[in-house]
């Protein structure tokens, strides 16, 4: 049924990949979007989302128990044959295409906004696109190694920002405790589980993992550690910037990094933010693009799928320029999150349940 | 294979060197005009007057201890124009100057009191979102035109105007002004439970014989910027508090008001505090007062009316005391006297700001938010309107720890 991937990478690499895919959202503006909807209970909603996601991933890992080494396409094929495999690949492809285009636009626009002397956006876009193309051509192995090196650096920079903004915290910003209402806080928590849709990468990378223990540990550690960073980032943001002003500013982590000072003179530490921004978004873009190109090969059974690299890059570049502004791109990104949750969360759960039922029937348990 | 890899590496290196490290988008420091202060006054026909004070890096280097060739002339220069908004003003001024205006080194924003009487929320939002202006830039209200204040400023004891403003407005040794940055002001002005407070600055005024009460008050250290008596050696002063309500200037308080404000928000630096003597008329007990911890604030609502309890814990050194007042064995009496005086002063400050200025400068509203479950309930309560009917319960605990045989200067 499925082809066993020859290249394998370790738990550190796989956890790094998953963490960056989840954490890039808070760097690209997730706290600002959520704060507009949850108010001062931003942290509470994000905690709820994290807890829900932890439960979902635990369930997914349990369901995946019988399908060691199989990615989402293999499971789709087991359930509905080649047509379902192709449908799944199409859904994944569309989600990754949209997400990559929006992430590319946000990465470049953010870079231009954060630097006083703007790098020409076109040059930055083209450079990132070239990197994405090379990565897709070279394959996932190098990318996994780069993740293993740079994701700890990204997490360190993020932790640095969160720790050193603590001097500006105002506990009273957490009140009113339920933000825009208790029911709304819970609803936003449930709704924002969709921001974890990039957990999809885990189900596409399973064939590269050594065994199911590695998959289980990657899933649980990756999601729970990411949740920790996401909740802390949201908490820091609301403690530093009260509602409703917190929903006014784009690039929340950048806003946090701007307020770090050591004494009267050591300032401008947002310089830390720029490599954080570029590294995290470039790694995410490369990963999405590699998976996108592989979706063409794995999903439709095309052997020479790498020829799709150039057309795919072209599509992303065209789509990337469709939104007229950064704000439009952010809004589209938020809507894409909801769509992304179909192949990222809903589809794996449904496919896994059906596949599990099939397996149980075959084994004579039902 | 090795040759191929080497060639690829070299190509990558050359590409990166040309595209990433080039000078195409770089700017030379000598091509920049660094503004150290920005003044905003009310202009004619609904416009504003924007004044930029520029630093001259070469002259600063010439005057500093580190050396450099001695340069003649001032280390700063001023340029101003009238415009509809800040960005039009920057366009106009940028067009006049040979160098490119850069706001990354701006340390001070000065609003004239006339301009601040209108709503400054929008300009604060614009400045906060500007990536050149730092959120840590100090802000102040000038009792004279902002342009006049900036014109008169002569950085003394410090050649670098940027450092001069940082030292002057971060005030590590005095409580005569609040220390407020652009970010803090923006957060306070836009908060529903706190109002903004800025330091007052102004130019030294000729002594006015008519205002004898004011003069009497000023010689005890209670004065507005520009109101200090017989000042020599400085053309400008900072002292006092500008209180905002809903983003507009609501009241000006003298330096004693700023001291009490600092005490209430927990940023009081160790400083000398005068307590009028009960027994020796015209004499004062002088304490070196220190805030042990931030004040404890409790807000409750009785019949929808805010009741605010605030408790201070202070330590003091006895610096000077008329012999009639001093009994080495009975510091408790001195403690009580200090507690009564400070309580009266704080109560007067709180009632005055609540009832006259109707501005919650201390931010009691932030504590009141705990009493509401949701933001809608909090908004419906209308704290800014109800705050003026608040009642205050002030508790002060002063502990005179010694009689100051070995005195700390408090600075």
XYZ file of C-alpha atoms in Angstrom:
777
model
C 0.000 0.000 0.000
C 2.311 2.749 1.179
C 5.941 3.194 0.330
C 8.302 3.178 3.254
C 10.418 6.350 3.069
C 14.126 5.647 2.914
C 15.164 8.813 4.745
C 14.440 8.845 8.441
C 14.957 11.570 10.967
C 15.011 11.609 14.723
C 12.618 12.826 17.381
C 14.416 16.140 17.830
C 14.047 16.960 14.128
C 10.406 15.928 13.939
C 9.496 17.805 17.132
C 11.291 20.926 15.843
C 9.361 20.767 12.570
C 6.021 20.414 14.337
C 6.789 23.162 16.869
C 7.815 25.692 14.253
C 4.732 24.929 12.167
C 2.537 25.655 15.191
C 4.481 28.553 16.701
C 4.858 30.531 13.463
C 1.220 31.587 13.905
C 1.944 33.601 17.041
C 4.836 35.316 15.292
C 2.675 36.123 12.267
C -0.101 37.751 14.316
C -2.321 35.207 16.039
C -2.484 36.976 19.464
C -3.702 40.187 17.869
C -6.512 38.396 16.032
C -7.600 36.457 19.098
C -7.407 39.477 21.390
C -9.906 41.276 19.182
C -12.357 38.432 19.748
C -11.635 37.361 23.317
C -10.629 40.675 24.946
C -8.742 40.457 28.208
C -9.500 36.714 28.366
C -7.179 36.179 25.405
C -4.867 33.988 27.448
C -7.782 31.979 28.816
C -9.146 31.279 25.335
C -5.721 30.279 24.085
C -5.218 28.024 27.113
C -8.548 26.383 26.382
C -7.586 25.916 22.707
C -4.294 24.380 23.803
C -5.965 21.995 26.234
C -8.506 20.968 23.626
C -5.757 20.425 21.085
C -3.804 18.338 23.587
C -6.876 16.132 23.988
C -7.386 15.918 20.220
C -3.775 14.991 19.540
C -3.892 12.367 22.273
C -6.963 10.888 20.592
C -5.286 11.021 17.176
C -2.177 9.292 18.461
C -4.369 6.563 19.962
C -6.252 6.155 16.682
C -2.967 6.075 14.752
C -1.728 3.193 16.842
C -2.530 0.559 14.228
C -1.162 2.466 11.245
C 2.526 2.746 11.899
C 4.506 4.489 9.160
C 1.430 5.497 7.145
C 0.807 9.077 6.156
C -2.598 10.658 5.634
C -2.731 9.650 1.964
C -2.063 6.003 2.794
C -4.866 5.995 5.341
C -7.191 7.695 2.851
C -6.338 4.990 0.306
C -7.024 2.274 2.864
C -10.454 3.784 3.538
C -11.574 4.817 0.068
C -9.026 3.570 -2.431
C -7.156 5.756 -4.905
C -10.012 8.259 -5.441
C -10.057 9.178 -1.754
C -6.265 9.385 -1.764
C -6.469 11.881 -4.633
C -9.264 13.864 -2.932
C -7.243 14.033 0.296
C -4.178 15.170 -1.646
C -6.247 17.878 -3.366
C -7.568 19.172 -0.037
C -4.046 19.209 1.424
C -2.646 20.827 -1.707
C -5.200 23.644 -1.713
C -4.720 24.276 2.015
C -0.938 24.394 1.732
C -1.076 26.549 -1.380
C -3.277 29.145 0.322
C -1.332 29.054 3.590
C 2.027 29.373 1.822
C 0.878 32.331 -0.273
C -0.487 34.175 2.782
C 2.518 33.297 4.959
C 4.894 34.533 2.252
C 3.050 37.813 1.980
C 2.933 38.281 5.764
C 6.606 37.381 6.167
C 7.727 39.946 3.594
C 5.300 42.673 4.660
C 6.272 42.135 8.280
C 9.933 42.402 7.446
C 9.329 45.662 5.583
C 7.217 47.073 8.417
C 9.653 46.099 11.149
C 12.803 47.490 9.564
C 13.236 51.278 9.450
C 14.981 50.966 6.074
C 12.798 48.649 4.116
C 14.270 45.820 2.129
C 12.530 45.900 -1.283
C 9.587 43.486 -0.830
C 10.001 42.043 -4.310
C 13.640 41.118 -3.655
C 12.745 39.526 -0.308
C 9.843 37.620 -1.910
C 12.013 36.328 -4.715
C 14.815 35.295 -2.348
C 12.390 33.328 -0.177
C 10.789 31.784 -3.267
C 14.217 30.660 -4.498
C 14.954 29.112 -1.096
C 11.580 27.337 -1.174
C 12.273 26.008 -4.649
C 15.737 24.728 -3.736
C 14.350 23.065 -0.599
C 11.597 21.318 -2.542
C 14.150 20.087 -5.052
C 16.632 18.909 -2.425
C 13.965 17.215 -0.298
C 12.959 17.056 3.326
C 16.165 15.709 4.883
C 18.169 18.939 4.799
C 15.146 20.914 5.912
C 14.704 18.656 8.930
C 18.339 19.228 9.897
C 17.989 22.990 9.514
C 14.886 22.848 11.711
C 16.830 20.930 14.344
C 19.460 23.679 14.440
C 17.351 26.803 14.147
C 14.097 26.005 15.946
C 15.856 25.987 19.356
C 17.287 29.392 18.419
C 13.793 30.622 17.501
C 12.412 29.324 20.792
C 15.275 30.933 22.685
C 14.656 34.305 21.006
C 10.943 33.997 21.715
C 11.591 33.110 25.356
C 14.003 36.061 25.597
C 11.316 38.437 24.363
C 8.674 37.009 26.691
C 10.954 37.082 29.748
C 12.340 40.559 29.232
C 8.990 42.205 28.609
C 7.921 41.117 32.084
C 8.962 44.503 33.504
C 6.061 46.060 31.594
C 3.389 43.660 32.782
C 0.262 45.029 34.407
C -1.699 42.342 36.194
C -4.829 44.506 36.011
C -4.841 44.039 32.211
C -6.184 40.534 32.849
C -9.459 41.996 34.094
C -12.402 41.747 33.508
C -11.525 38.102 33.935
C -13.957 36.728 31.350
C -13.049 39.298 28.720
C -15.963 39.705 26.344
C -18.044 37.210 28.346
C -17.625 33.695 29.713
C -19.516 32.041 26.854
C -17.532 34.007 24.282
C -14.242 33.055 25.942
C -15.130 29.362 25.755
C -16.392 29.694 22.172
C -13.228 31.507 21.057
C -11.169 28.824 22.770
C -12.994 26.109 20.839
C -12.903 28.084 17.605
C -9.194 28.765 17.790
C -8.327 25.101 17.883
C -8.240 25.682 14.114
C -4.996 27.618 14.633
C -3.393 24.229 15.359
C -4.373 22.953 11.897
C -0.726 22.865 10.890
C -0.498 19.722 12.976
C -1.252 18.279 9.537
C 2.499 18.205 8.902
C 2.747 15.463 11.496
C 0.444 13.178 9.518
C 2.319 13.841 6.312
C 5.732 13.209 7.855
C 4.940 9.919 9.628
C 6.744 7.807 6.981
C 9.958 9.655 7.865
C 9.769 8.658 11.510
C 11.491 5.613 12.871
C 8.626 4.055 14.790
C 5.316 4.762 16.436
C 6.983 5.704 19.734
C 8.749 8.529 17.950
C 5.487 9.596 16.329
C 3.663 9.551 19.663
C 6.369 11.485 21.489
C 6.730 14.005 18.672
C 2.992 14.596 18.603
C 2.556 14.969 22.355
C 5.745 16.924 23.071
C 5.393 19.093 19.983
C 1.795 20.078 20.613
C 2.161 20.541 24.371
C 5.376 22.567 24.179
C 3.914 24.712 21.405
C 0.805 25.245 23.522
C 3.018 26.405 26.360
C 4.739 28.980 24.153
C 1.472 30.085 22.554
C -0.268 30.580 25.908
C 2.762 32.394 27.356
C 2.985 34.658 24.294
C -0.710 35.501 24.574
C -0.392 36.066 28.306
C 2.625 38.348 27.834
C 0.845 40.260 25.110
C -2.283 40.971 27.143
C -0.233 41.748 30.276
C 1.787 44.295 28.302
C -0.978 45.832 26.233
C -4.506 46.189 27.567
C -7.679 45.435 25.672
C -8.869 47.002 23.324
C -5.486 48.516 22.346
C -3.954 45.059 21.981
C -6.169 44.408 18.969
C -4.930 47.615 17.303
C -1.361 46.489 16.688
C -0.225 44.054 14.023
C 2.794 41.812 14.686
C 2.277 41.371 18.450
C 5.612 39.713 19.161
C 7.343 42.589 17.397
C 5.393 45.024 19.582
C 6.564 43.127 22.655
C 10.182 43.162 21.479
C 10.026 46.951 20.964
C 9.353 47.624 24.621
C 12.363 45.724 25.956
C 14.944 48.051 27.470
C 17.931 47.492 29.708
C 18.484 50.681 31.672
C 17.984 53.987 29.879
C 20.241 53.348 26.940
C 20.133 49.701 25.823
C 17.127 49.739 23.523
C 16.165 48.689 19.983
C 16.270 45.049 21.012
C 13.610 44.323 18.440
C 16.637 43.472 16.301
C 16.233 40.029 17.900
C 12.811 39.853 16.396
C 13.918 40.128 12.780
C 15.917 36.876 12.588
C 13.175 35.234 14.638
C 10.569 36.426 12.143
C 12.562 35.491 9.045
C 13.855 32.140 10.298
C 10.527 30.946 11.565
C 8.541 32.040 8.529
C 11.131 30.845 5.996
C 11.343 27.414 7.640
C 7.564 27.211 7.714
C 7.300 28.266 4.061
C 9.932 25.758 2.979
C 8.213 22.958 4.883
C 4.789 23.828 3.475
C 6.220 23.978 -0.011
C 8.041 20.669 0.284
C 4.829 19.028 1.511
C 2.860 20.749 -1.218
C 5.119 19.397 -3.952
C 5.118 15.972 -2.320
C 1.306 16.054 -2.187
C 1.360 16.136 -5.985
C 3.649 13.116 -6.109
C 2.215 11.091 -3.228
C -1.414 12.006 -3.740
C -1.724 11.515 -7.464
C 1.016 8.899 -7.827
C 3.189 11.060 -10.087
C 6.739 9.806 -10.125
C 8.512 12.924 -11.406
C 6.624 15.283 -9.142
C 9.606 17.637 -8.669
C 8.812 19.100 -12.069
C 5.819 20.666 -10.331
C 8.170 22.865 -8.285
C 8.329 25.770 -10.719
C 4.597 25.945 -11.516
C 3.828 25.678 -7.794
C 6.234 28.529 -6.978
C 4.632 30.580 -9.724
C 1.148 29.917 -8.290
C 2.288 30.935 -4.793
C 3.902 34.117 -6.113
C 0.724 35.068 -7.984
C -1.548 34.259 -5.029
C 0.811 36.085 -2.664
C 0.169 39.361 -4.472
C -3.620 39.014 -4.599
C -4.417 40.612 -1.206
C -4.020 44.386 -1.531
C -2.655 44.920 1.950
C -1.101 43.186 4.923
C -4.372 43.488 6.841
C -6.297 41.803 4.012
C -3.669 39.053 3.955
C -4.078 38.600 7.728
C -7.858 38.343 7.420
C -7.554 35.843 4.586
C -5.027 33.923 6.703
C -7.534 33.730 9.564
C -10.205 32.401 7.189
C -7.744 29.931 5.684
C -7.098 28.606 9.185
C -10.709 27.527 9.306
C -10.363 25.793 5.927
C -7.014 24.311 6.894
C -8.723 22.614 9.827
C -10.577 20.377 7.339
C -7.468 18.546 6.070
C -5.520 19.342 9.260
C -7.897 18.244 12.002
C -11.278 17.015 10.786
C -10.142 14.787 7.910
C -7.426 12.904 9.871
C -9.850 12.225 12.733
C -12.612 11.008 10.404
C -10.242 8.932 8.255
C -8.570 7.432 11.294
C -11.897 6.481 12.900
C -13.131 4.839 9.700
C -9.796 3.116 9.090
C -9.792 1.897 12.678
C -13.308 0.516 12.238
C -12.202 -1.297 9.057
C -9.199 -2.739 10.819
C -11.221 -3.859 13.808
C -13.778 -5.518 11.484
C -11.006 -7.310 9.666
C -9.604 -8.490 12.964
C -13.058 -9.734 13.861
C -13.646 -7.411 16.797
C -16.842 -5.973 15.306
C 32.167 16.383 -7.093
C 34.249 18.429 -4.655
C 34.870 21.023 -7.370
C 31.149 21.263 -8.034
C 30.398 21.768 -4.349
C 33.128 24.369 -4.051
C 31.854 26.227 -7.097
C 28.319 26.126 -5.720
C 29.528 27.434 -2.368
C 31.502 30.233 -4.008
C 28.517 31.183 -6.153
C 26.277 31.243 -3.083
C 28.833 33.336 -1.204
C 29.128 35.849 -4.058
C 25.352 36.091 -4.453
C 24.871 36.703 -0.736
C 27.697 39.267 -0.654
C 26.209 41.228 -3.520
C 22.523 41.004 -2.637
C 22.497 40.968 1.156
C 25.484 43.006 2.255
C 25.504 45.719 -0.395
C 25.326 49.447 0.241
C 22.403 49.959 -2.113
C 19.933 50.616 0.712
C 22.288 51.815 3.413
C 22.348 55.313 4.864
C 25.383 57.179 6.123
C 25.131 58.793 9.553
C 26.481 62.006 8.054
C 23.496 62.031 5.681
C 20.985 61.885 8.514
C 19.386 64.654 10.537
C 18.697 63.092 13.932
C 15.843 64.759 15.783
C 16.265 64.558 19.561
C 13.048 66.341 20.457
C 9.705 66.945 18.831
C 7.497 69.826 19.945
C 3.843 70.193 19.002
C 1.954 73.475 19.392
C -1.453 74.580 18.318
C -1.230 76.397 15.007
C -3.530 78.627 13.018
C -6.634 77.430 11.204
C -6.892 74.002 12.842
C -3.286 73.194 12.046
C -0.375 72.433 14.360
C 3.127 73.783 14.610
C 5.717 71.035 14.636
C 9.202 71.803 15.913
C 12.117 69.450 15.531
C 15.291 69.831 17.532
C 18.274 68.262 15.816
C 21.511 67.074 17.346
C 24.824 67.870 15.657
C 26.837 64.679 16.131
C 30.195 66.286 15.264
C 29.723 69.112 17.788
C 28.609 66.646 20.455
C 31.747 64.579 19.832
C 33.864 67.756 20.029
C 32.412 68.722 23.399
C 32.404 65.304 25.000
C 35.161 64.005 27.238
C 35.997 61.255 24.781
C 37.659 63.796 22.567
C 37.314 64.641 18.922
C 38.156 67.972 17.460
C 36.622 70.907 19.351
C 33.677 72.324 17.402
C 32.226 75.796 17.819
C 28.516 76.501 18.292
C 25.451 74.811 19.787
C 25.081 71.049 19.796
C 21.456 71.423 18.671
C 19.448 73.403 16.166
C 15.744 73.975 15.718
C 13.444 73.947 12.736
C 9.691 74.256 12.746
C 6.727 74.510 10.439
C 2.998 74.621 10.551
C 1.150 71.695 9.004
C -2.067 69.777 9.115
C -0.443 66.659 10.551
C 2.923 65.280 11.615
C 3.672 63.553 8.332
C 2.962 66.611 6.226
C 5.245 68.511 8.584
C 7.964 65.900 8.106
C 7.535 66.199 4.343
C 7.809 69.984 4.473
C 10.798 69.982 6.818
C 12.473 67.145 4.935
C 12.149 69.185 1.780
C 13.902 72.134 3.426
C 16.810 70.175 4.848
C 19.736 68.736 2.945
C 19.772 65.645 5.174
C 17.177 62.964 5.749
C 15.118 63.405 8.912
C 15.442 60.472 11.286
C 13.329 60.087 14.436
C 15.026 57.006 15.886
C 16.983 59.101 18.407
C 14.023 61.221 19.523
C 14.024 61.284 23.302
C 11.401 63.889 24.075
C 7.929 64.773 22.871
C 6.690 68.144 24.106
C 3.064 69.180 23.806
C 2.156 72.765 24.585
C -0.591 73.017 27.216
C -2.809 74.739 24.641
C -2.389 71.837 22.214
C -2.780 69.229 24.976
C -6.118 70.792 25.959
C -7.412 69.275 22.752
C -7.501 65.507 22.404
C -4.016 64.021 21.931
C -5.121 60.378 21.666
C -4.857 60.269 17.885
C -1.359 61.745 17.683
C -0.264 59.271 20.382
C -1.665 56.384 18.359
C 0.156 57.636 15.259
C 3.430 57.997 17.154
C 3.091 54.574 18.779
C 2.638 52.939 15.389
C 5.619 54.726 13.882
C 8.581 52.367 13.684
C 11.123 55.197 14.086
C 9.713 56.662 17.304
C 10.588 54.494 20.270
C 7.859 53.636 22.801
C 10.317 54.670 25.528
C 10.461 58.282 24.306
C 9.689 60.661 27.176
C 6.683 62.946 26.914
C 5.978 66.274 28.625
C 3.592 69.228 28.586
C 5.061 72.683 28.266
C 3.416 75.578 30.093
C 4.824 77.837 27.360
C 4.881 77.099 23.632
C 6.723 73.838 22.982
C 8.867 75.639 20.423
C 9.881 78.258 23.005
C 10.781 75.571 25.506
C 12.956 73.713 22.999
C 14.543 76.997 21.899
C 15.563 77.831 25.463
C 16.882 74.385 26.419
C 20.620 74.518 26.940
C 21.889 71.074 27.861
C 24.030 71.787 30.909
C 26.557 69.357 32.458
C 25.954 67.108 29.463
C 27.017 67.798 25.895
C 24.810 65.156 24.346
C 21.234 66.520 24.132
C 19.845 63.021 23.768
C 21.432 61.926 27.043
C 20.480 65.245 28.632
C 16.773 64.634 27.948
C 17.030 61.032 29.100
C 18.624 62.077 32.400
C 16.304 65.046 32.901
C 13.040 63.211 32.279
C 13.918 59.857 33.824
C 14.528 61.683 37.158
C 16.146 59.143 39.372
C 16.599 61.521 42.290
C 13.509 63.680 42.434
C 9.744 63.340 42.623
C 8.876 66.750 41.247
C 7.717 65.248 37.966
C 6.166 61.940 36.969
C 8.313 59.824 34.657
C 6.121 59.045 31.674
C 7.062 57.497 28.370
C 5.063 57.622 25.165
C 3.958 54.031 25.657
C 2.773 54.572 29.230
C 0.937 57.728 28.229
C -0.724 55.983 25.312
C -1.811 53.048 27.497
C -3.131 55.373 30.206
C -4.952 57.700 27.830
C -6.631 54.827 25.997
C -7.433 52.802 29.139
C -10.914 52.929 30.616
C -9.581 52.771 34.140
C -6.732 55.260 34.169
C -5.893 58.714 32.882
C -2.584 60.024 31.621
C -0.182 62.203 33.602
C 2.780 64.059 32.155
C 5.570 66.198 33.600
C 5.385 69.924 33.183
C 8.209 71.860 31.636
C 8.663 75.539 30.956
C 11.040 78.452 30.693
C 12.334 80.265 33.760
C 10.185 83.325 34.442
C 11.207 86.644 35.962
C 10.206 86.790 39.653
C 6.743 88.105 40.189
C 6.402 90.173 43.376
C 2.593 89.980 43.307
C 2.379 86.264 43.730
C 3.859 86.187 47.225
C 1.884 83.087 48.267
C 3.147 81.281 45.229
C 6.660 82.466 46.024
C 6.314 81.247 49.599
C 5.157 77.912 48.283
C 7.936 77.791 45.687
C 10.699 78.257 48.232
C 9.326 75.158 49.994
C 9.686 73.257 46.740
C 6.060 73.424 45.614
C 5.939 75.171 42.253
C 5.054 74.878 38.594
C 7.718 74.642 35.902
C 8.980 78.181 35.383
C 7.943 79.209 38.873
C 11.129 78.518 40.872
C 12.448 81.600 42.651
C 15.572 83.467 41.503
C 16.882 80.710 39.275
C 20.279 81.300 37.773
C 22.175 79.099 35.392
C 19.181 77.456 33.752
C 16.715 78.896 31.299
C 14.316 75.987 31.568
C 12.670 74.053 34.381
C 10.732 70.853 34.852
C 8.310 70.603 37.785
C 4.682 69.678 38.201
C 2.051 67.440 36.775
C -0.242 67.735 33.760
C -3.327 65.617 34.279
C -5.382 64.310 31.367
C -8.986 63.219 31.115
C -10.139 61.277 28.080
C -6.991 62.326 26.213
C -7.360 66.062 26.918
C -5.479 68.142 29.443
C -7.707 68.480 32.522
C -5.546 70.133 35.193
C -2.068 71.325 36.055
C -0.692 70.556 39.499
C 2.515 71.876 41.085
C 5.485 69.765 42.094
C 3.888 68.682 45.404
C 1.069 67.175 43.335
C 3.673 65.267 41.296
C 5.281 64.024 44.530
C 1.954 62.733 45.818
C 1.169 61.217 42.425
C 4.480 59.341 42.499
C 3.688 58.203 46.030
C 0.250 56.899 44.987
C 1.463 54.986 41.947
C 4.424 53.540 43.867
C 7.258 55.271 41.988
C 8.279 57.618 44.800
C 12.076 57.899 44.959
C 13.743 58.533 48.338
C 13.450 62.284 48.821
C 13.211 65.037 51.436
C 9.681 65.758 52.642
C 8.681 68.869 54.635
C 6.168 68.622 57.440
C 4.993 71.906 58.974
C 5.915 72.080 62.645
C 3.024 72.139 65.140
C 4.980 73.922 67.830
C 7.437 76.199 66.064
C 5.559 78.442 63.649
C 7.098 78.739 60.194
C 9.472 75.882 60.855
C 9.435 72.420 59.323
C 10.396 68.903 60.170
C 12.390 67.453 57.298
C 12.241 63.733 56.659
C 14.059 61.707 54.094
C 11.113 59.612 53.012
C 11.299 56.226 51.341
C 8.498 54.056 50.018
C 9.019 50.540 51.368
C 6.609 48.916 48.926
C 3.996 49.873 46.396
C 0.753 51.105 47.963
C -1.955 48.511 48.487
C -5.162 49.499 46.715
C -8.613 48.018 47.340
C -11.646 49.200 45.426
C -15.178 48.258 46.456
C -18.538 49.468 45.216
C -21.284 50.550 47.610
C -24.550 51.453 45.889
C -22.527 51.690 42.669
C -20.289 54.310 44.282
C -16.558 53.550 44.361
C -14.905 53.287 47.779
C -11.175 53.336 47.468
C -8.824 52.241 50.196
C -5.143 52.975 49.734
C -2.431 52.054 52.237
C 1.133 53.348 52.259
C 4.086 51.861 54.032
C 6.890 54.401 54.376
C 10.230 54.531 56.084
C 11.961 57.781 57.004
C 15.129 59.298 58.325
C 14.773 62.354 60.506
C 16.924 65.007 58.865
C 15.972 68.213 60.613
C 13.582 68.958 63.415
C 12.927 72.033 65.573
C 14.118 71.281 69.153
C 10.575 71.828 70.465
C 9.291 68.899 68.400
C 12.038 66.417 69.012
C 12.088 63.882 71.747
C 14.551 61.117 71.047
C 12.555 58.720 73.238
C 9.246 59.425 71.513
C 9.633 58.915 67.767
C 6.077 57.497 67.821
C 4.715 61.032 68.144
C 6.804 62.145 65.181
C 5.617 59.116 63.230
C 2.002 60.024 63.951
C 2.604 63.627 62.954
C 4.174 62.530 59.665
C 1.385 60.022 59.035
C -1.324 62.663 59.656
C 0.364 65.185 57.379
C 0.946 62.745 54.532
C -2.589 61.359 54.871
C -4.048 64.871 54.681
C -1.872 65.695 51.665
C -2.784 62.484 49.849
C -6.502 62.881 50.604
C -6.409 66.444 49.349
C -4.608 65.310 46.188
C -7.056 62.469 45.546
C -10.221 64.508 46.172
C -8.880 67.398 44.114
C -8.022 65.207 41.140
C -11.300 63.265 41.428
C -13.687 66.155 41.980
C -12.025 69.091 40.241
C -10.132 67.448 37.391
C -12.404 64.334 37.407
C -9.394 62.307 36.329
C -8.344 58.922 37.700
C -4.629 59.614 37.421
C -3.606 56.859 39.836
C -5.480 54.179 37.905
C -7.912 52.977 40.561
C -10.167 51.953 37.693
C -7.698 49.234 36.729
C -8.294 47.705 40.175
C -12.047 48.223 39.906
C -12.129 46.098 36.744
C -11.669 43.025 38.946
C -15.205 43.548 40.206
C -16.722 43.015 36.776
C -17.054 39.702 34.994
C -17.066 41.006 31.439
C -15.892 43.989 29.447
C -19.472 44.965 28.559
C -20.411 45.163 32.258
C -17.300 47.245 32.912
C -18.066 49.634 30.047
C -21.683 49.957 31.185
C -20.548 51.004 34.657
C -18.912 54.122 33.117
C -15.994 54.408 35.492
C -14.657 57.755 34.166
C -17.988 59.412 35.032
C -18.457 57.693 38.388
C -14.921 58.187 39.594
C -15.599 61.781 40.650
C -18.027 60.531 43.318
C -15.452 58.186 44.872
C -14.688 58.225 48.562
C -11.133 57.646 49.722
C -9.843 55.892 52.779
C -6.129 56.656 53.124
C -3.910 54.735 55.543
C -0.331 55.822 56.069
C 2.269 54.048 58.106
C 5.499 55.999 58.651
C 8.385 54.495 60.515
C 11.210 56.885 61.412
C 14.054 54.423 61.476
C 16.757 56.721 62.835
C 17.457 60.357 63.492
C 19.890 60.652 60.642
C 23.239 60.908 62.418
C 24.635 59.340 59.276
C 22.355 60.530 56.574
C 21.775 59.079 53.213
C 21.351 61.826 50.642
C 18.469 59.884 49.201
C 19.766 60.354 45.701
